[in-house]
XYZ file of N, CA and C in Angstrom:
315
model
N -5.869 -19.272 35.558
C -5.914 -17.886 35.150
C -4.976 -17.635 33.971
N -3.794 -18.260 34.029
C -2.827 -18.043 32.957
C -3.353 -18.593 31.629
N -4.050 -19.716 31.676
C -4.601 -20.299 30.466
C -5.611 -19.353 29.814
N -6.455 -18.710 30.613
C -7.437 -17.766 30.087
C -6.744 -16.552 29.476
N -5.675 -16.103 30.087
C -4.912 -14.961 29.581
C -4.315 -15.301 28.214
N -3.732 -16.510 28.087
C -3.146 -16.928 26.806
C -4.217 -17.060 25.731
N -5.373 -17.578 26.098
C -6.470 -17.709 25.145
C -6.936 -16.331 24.681
N -7.042 -15.394 25.620
C -7.440 -14.036 25.281
C -6.417 -13.393 24.344
N -5.138 -13.557 24.633
C -4.080 -12.976 23.802
C -4.109 -13.582 22.396
N -4.247 -14.892 22.312
C -4.285 -15.551 21.004
C -5.508 -15.109 20.211
N -6.635 -14.986 20.873
C -7.850 -14.525 20.203
C -7.718 -13.096 19.707
N -7.108 -12.243 20.522
C -6.898 -10.855 20.111
C -5.993 -10.771 18.899
N -4.930 -11.558 18.894
C -4.008 -11.561 17.753
C -4.723 -12.019 16.488
N -5.568 -13.023 16.602
C -6.314 -13.527 15.447
C -7.260 -12.463 14.904
N -7.975 -11.786 15.787
C -8.904 -10.734 15.355
C -8.149 -9.610 14.657
N -7.018 -9.184 15.212
C -6.232 -8.125 14.594
C -5.723 -8.554 13.229
N -5.290 -9.795 13.112
C -4.805 -10.309 11.839
C -5.919 -10.333 10.798
N -7.098 -10.771 11.208
C -8.228 -10.825 10.279
C -8.642 -9.419 9.858
N -8.621 -8.475 10.776
C -8.990 -7.098 10.440
C -8.003 -6.510 9.450
N -6.726 -6.771 9.637
C -5.707 -6.256 8.707
C -5.883 -6.873 7.335
N -6.178 -8.165 7.283
C -6.381 -8.839 6.000
C -7.605 -8.281 5.292
N -8.688 -8.101 6.020
C -9.900 -7.544 5.432
C -9.640 -6.139 4.921
N -8.935 -5.335 5.700
C -8.622 -3.969 5.287
C -7.793 -3.975 4.015
N -6.795 -4.850 3.941
C -5.942 -4.915 2.756
C -6.746 -5.343 1.533
N -7.698 -6.269 1.722
C -8.490 -6.730 0.594
C -9.431 -5.644 0.100
N -9.879 -4.765 0.998
C -10.803 -3.716 0.597
C -10.095 -2.551 -0.078
N -8.794 -2.400 0.177
C -8.038 -1.298 -0.399
C -7.598 -1.655 -1.803
N -7.443 -0.632 -2.624
C -6.840 -0.860 -3.926
C -5.682 0.117 -4.097
N -5.044 0.072 -5.242
C -3.823 0.841 -5.461
C -4.038 2.348 -5.353
N -5.267 2.808 -5.495
C -5.524 4.240 -5.408
C -5.811 4.683 -3.976
N -5.846 3.750 -3.025
C -6.089 4.061 -1.618
C -4.769 4.252 -0.882
N -4.672 5.307 -0.110
C -3.476 5.561 0.692
C -3.191 4.367 1.608
N -4.241 3.762 2.169
C -4.081 2.642 3.098
C -3.453 1.415 2.435
N -3.650 1.236 1.137
C -3.020 0.118 0.419
C -1.507 0.212 0.549
N -0.982 1.429 0.471
C 0.462 1.656 0.506
C 0.979 1.833 1.924
N 0.226 2.516 2.792
C 0.655 2.777 4.173
C 0.282 1.585 5.041
N 1.000 0.509 4.882
C 0.639 -0.758 5.519
C 0.801 -0.748 7.028
N 1.657 0.115 7.564
C 1.812 0.177 9.017
C 0.957 1.279 9.643
N 0.136 1.934 8.834
C -0.780 2.984 9.288
C -0.062 4.097 10.053
N 1.146 4.430 9.614
C 1.940 5.461 10.282
C 1.589 6.871 9.822
N 0.843 6.971 8.740
C 0.490 8.283 8.220
C 1.355 8.717 7.053
N 2.368 7.908 6.735
C 3.162 8.161 5.537
C 3.641 6.834 4.965
N 4.142 6.905 3.751
C 4.533 5.699 3.027
C 6.050 5.705 2.875
N 6.683 4.691 3.422
C 8.128 4.555 3.295
C 8.459 3.899 1.954
N 9.706 3.944 1.594
C 10.136 3.274 0.362
C 9.861 1.771 0.452
N 10.058 1.183 1.629
C 9.807 -0.251 1.808
C 8.330 -0.582 1.593
N 7.441 0.255 2.139
C 6.008 0.033 1.930
C 5.659 0.191 0.452
N 6.241 1.185 -0.194
C 5.985 1.424 -1.611
C 6.422 0.212 -2.434
N 7.637 -0.272 -2.148
C 8.153 -1.435 -2.871
C 7.280 -2.666 -2.632
N 6.756 -2.809 -1.416
C 5.846 -3.913 -1.123
C 4.555 -3.820 -1.919
N 4.026 -2.602 -2.062
C 2.820 -2.406 -2.875
C 3.072 -2.729 -4.332
N 4.235 -2.308 -4.836
C 4.608 -2.621 -6.225
C 4.706 -4.136 -6.406
N 5.301 -4.815 -5.421
C 5.407 -6.279 -5.498
C 4.028 -6.924 -5.523
N 3.081 -6.388 -4.752
C 1.711 -6.918 -4.756
C 1.046 -6.730 -6.111
N 1.253 -5.571 -6.715
C 0.689 -5.329 -8.044
C 1.296 -6.299 -9.046
N 2.617 -6.465 -8.987
C 3.311 -7.367 -9.911
C 2.829 -8.806 -9.727
N 2.644 -9.224 -8.476
C 2.150 -10.575 -8.200
C 0.758 -10.769 -8.788
N -0.095 -9.764 -8.647
C -1.433 -9.838 -9.226
C -1.392 -9.936 -10.741
N -0.451 -9.206 -11.346
C -0.315 -9.266 -12.807
C 0.147 -10.650 -13.242
N 1.083 -11.231 -12.494
C 1.589 -12.557 -12.831
C 0.499 -13.608 -12.699
N -0.351 -13.447 -11.698
C -1.453 -14.388 -11.498
C -2.451 -14.325 -12.644
N -2.503 -13.191 -13.317
C -3.430 -13.005 -14.436
C -2.706 -13.110 -15.776
N -1.601 -13.840 -15.813
C -0.823 -14.009 -17.041
C -0.376 -12.680 -17.636
N 0.242 -11.842 -16.808
C 0.747 -10.563 -17.287
C -0.201 -9.416 -17.082
N -1.415 -9.716 -16.661
C -2.389 -8.652 -16.417
C -2.878 -8.032 -17.711
N -3.834 -7.160 -17.567
C -4.351 -6.483 -18.751
C -3.576 -5.176 -18.968
N -3.934 -4.449 -19.955
C -3.234 -3.207 -20.296
C -3.294 -2.184 -19.160
N -4.444 -2.102 -18.485
C -4.577 -1.170 -17.367
C -3.643 -1.541 -16.218
N -3.524 -2.843 -15.912
C -2.622 -3.291 -14.854
C -1.174 -2.917 -15.172
N -0.768 -3.131 -16.411
C 0.614 -2.808 -16.799
C 0.861 -1.306 -16.728
N -0.115 -0.513 -17.139
C 0.028 0.945 -17.069
C 0.117 1.389 -15.607
N -0.701 0.796 -14.756
C -0.676 1.115 -13.342
C 0.681 0.775 -12.736
N 1.190 -0.400 -13.039
C 2.497 -0.814 -12.529
C 3.584 0.165 -12.987
N 3.581 0.524 -14.236
C 4.594 1.450 -14.759
C 4.471 2.840 -14.139
N 3.253 3.265 -13.847
C 3.020 4.580 -13.255
C 3.489 4.630 -11.813
N 3.211 3.596 -11.043
C 3.480 3.612 -9.614
C 4.907 3.210 -9.255
N 5.670 2.707 -10.164
C 6.959 2.142 -9.775
C 8.004 3.175 -9.380
N 7.829 4.456 -9.710
C 8.833 5.458 -9.379
C 8.466 6.213 -8.099
N 9.023 5.781 -6.990
C 8.785 6.387 -5.678
C 9.157 7.862 -5.674
N 10.256 8.209 -6.303
C 10.740 9.591 -6.287
C 9.795 10.554 -6.988
N 9.013 10.057 -7.921
C 8.048 10.912 -8.615
C 6.914 11.330 -7.685
N 6.620 10.501 -6.711
C 5.518 10.776 -5.792
C 6.006 11.540 -4.554
N 7.239 11.270 -4.114
C 7.824 11.945 -2.953
C 8.293 13.335 -3.386
N 7.369 14.261 -3.454
C 7.617 15.566 -4.048
C 8.636 16.413 -3.288
N 8.695 16.282 -1.965
C 9.640 17.093 -1.193
C 10.935 16.354 -0.860
N 11.118 15.167 -1.423
C 12.351 14.370 -1.274
C 12.734 14.102 0.178
N 11.749 13.856 1.046
C 12.063 13.567 2.440
C 12.048 12.070 2.744
N 11.975 11.247 1.688
C 11.954 9.785 1.814
C 10.700 9.268 2.508
N 9.636 10.034 2.504
C 8.330 9.652 3.019
C 7.282 10.263 2.102
N 6.251 9.527 1.814
C 5.134 10.053 1.037
C 3.975 10.243 2.002
N 3.585 11.497 2.216
C 2.449 11.749 3.101
C 1.158 11.748 2.277
N 0.044 11.875 2.971
C -1.256 11.780 2.281
C -1.449 12.917 1.281
N -0.896 14.104 1.567
C -1.021 15.222 0.624
C -0.252 14.942 -0.671
N 0.966 14.425 -0.545
C 1.746 14.095 -1.737
C 1.043 13.000 -2.539
N 0.509 12.015 -1.832
C -0.184 10.927 -2.509
C -1.420 11.436 -3.238
N -2.164 12.327 -2.588
C -3.368 12.885 -3.210
C -3.020 13.709 -4.453
N -1.966 14.511 -4.373
C -1.532 15.282 -5.549
C -1.122 14.346 -6.681
N -0.468 13.253 -6.327
C -0.076 12.271 -7.336
C -1.316 11.656 -7.991
N -2.296 11.287 -7.184
C -3.548 10.713 -7.704
C -4.244 11.712 -8.621
N -4.287 12.979 -8.203
C -4.925 14.014 -9.017
C -4.197 14.167 -10.352
N -2.879 14.099 -10.331
C -2.124 14.247 -11.586
C -2.403 13.084 -12.534
N -2.648 11.896 -11.971
C -2.986 10.741 -12.815
C -4.337 10.936 -13.480
N -5.280 11.475 -12.727
C -6.625 11.690 -13.265
C -6.636 12.759 -14.342
N -5.701 13.700 -14.280
C -5.649 14.802 -15.245
C -4.836 14.465 -16.500
N -4.259 13.298 -16.530
C -3.455 12.921 -17.711
C -4.321 12.401 -18.823
């Protein structure tokens, strides 16, 4: 019985890991889910910094990235610009307002 339980637990962990990887691959920098990696409903500074690191890694893989990648990196790197109420969390409303401001520039 214990062996079946361990197999079930290992299988569940694998499925959850694959689902998270698939979700991350489907998200892009304009998706709230790309930044909210723990699905808590807001984006911490650590999550934001992790997203910036992912963008930077992608740029490095592409030999510095193209002009759009560099502009995106420069735009997203300032957490305080997006955290409009200075509560050290970016909620979906703040993120959406930030996205809208980018589209209007």
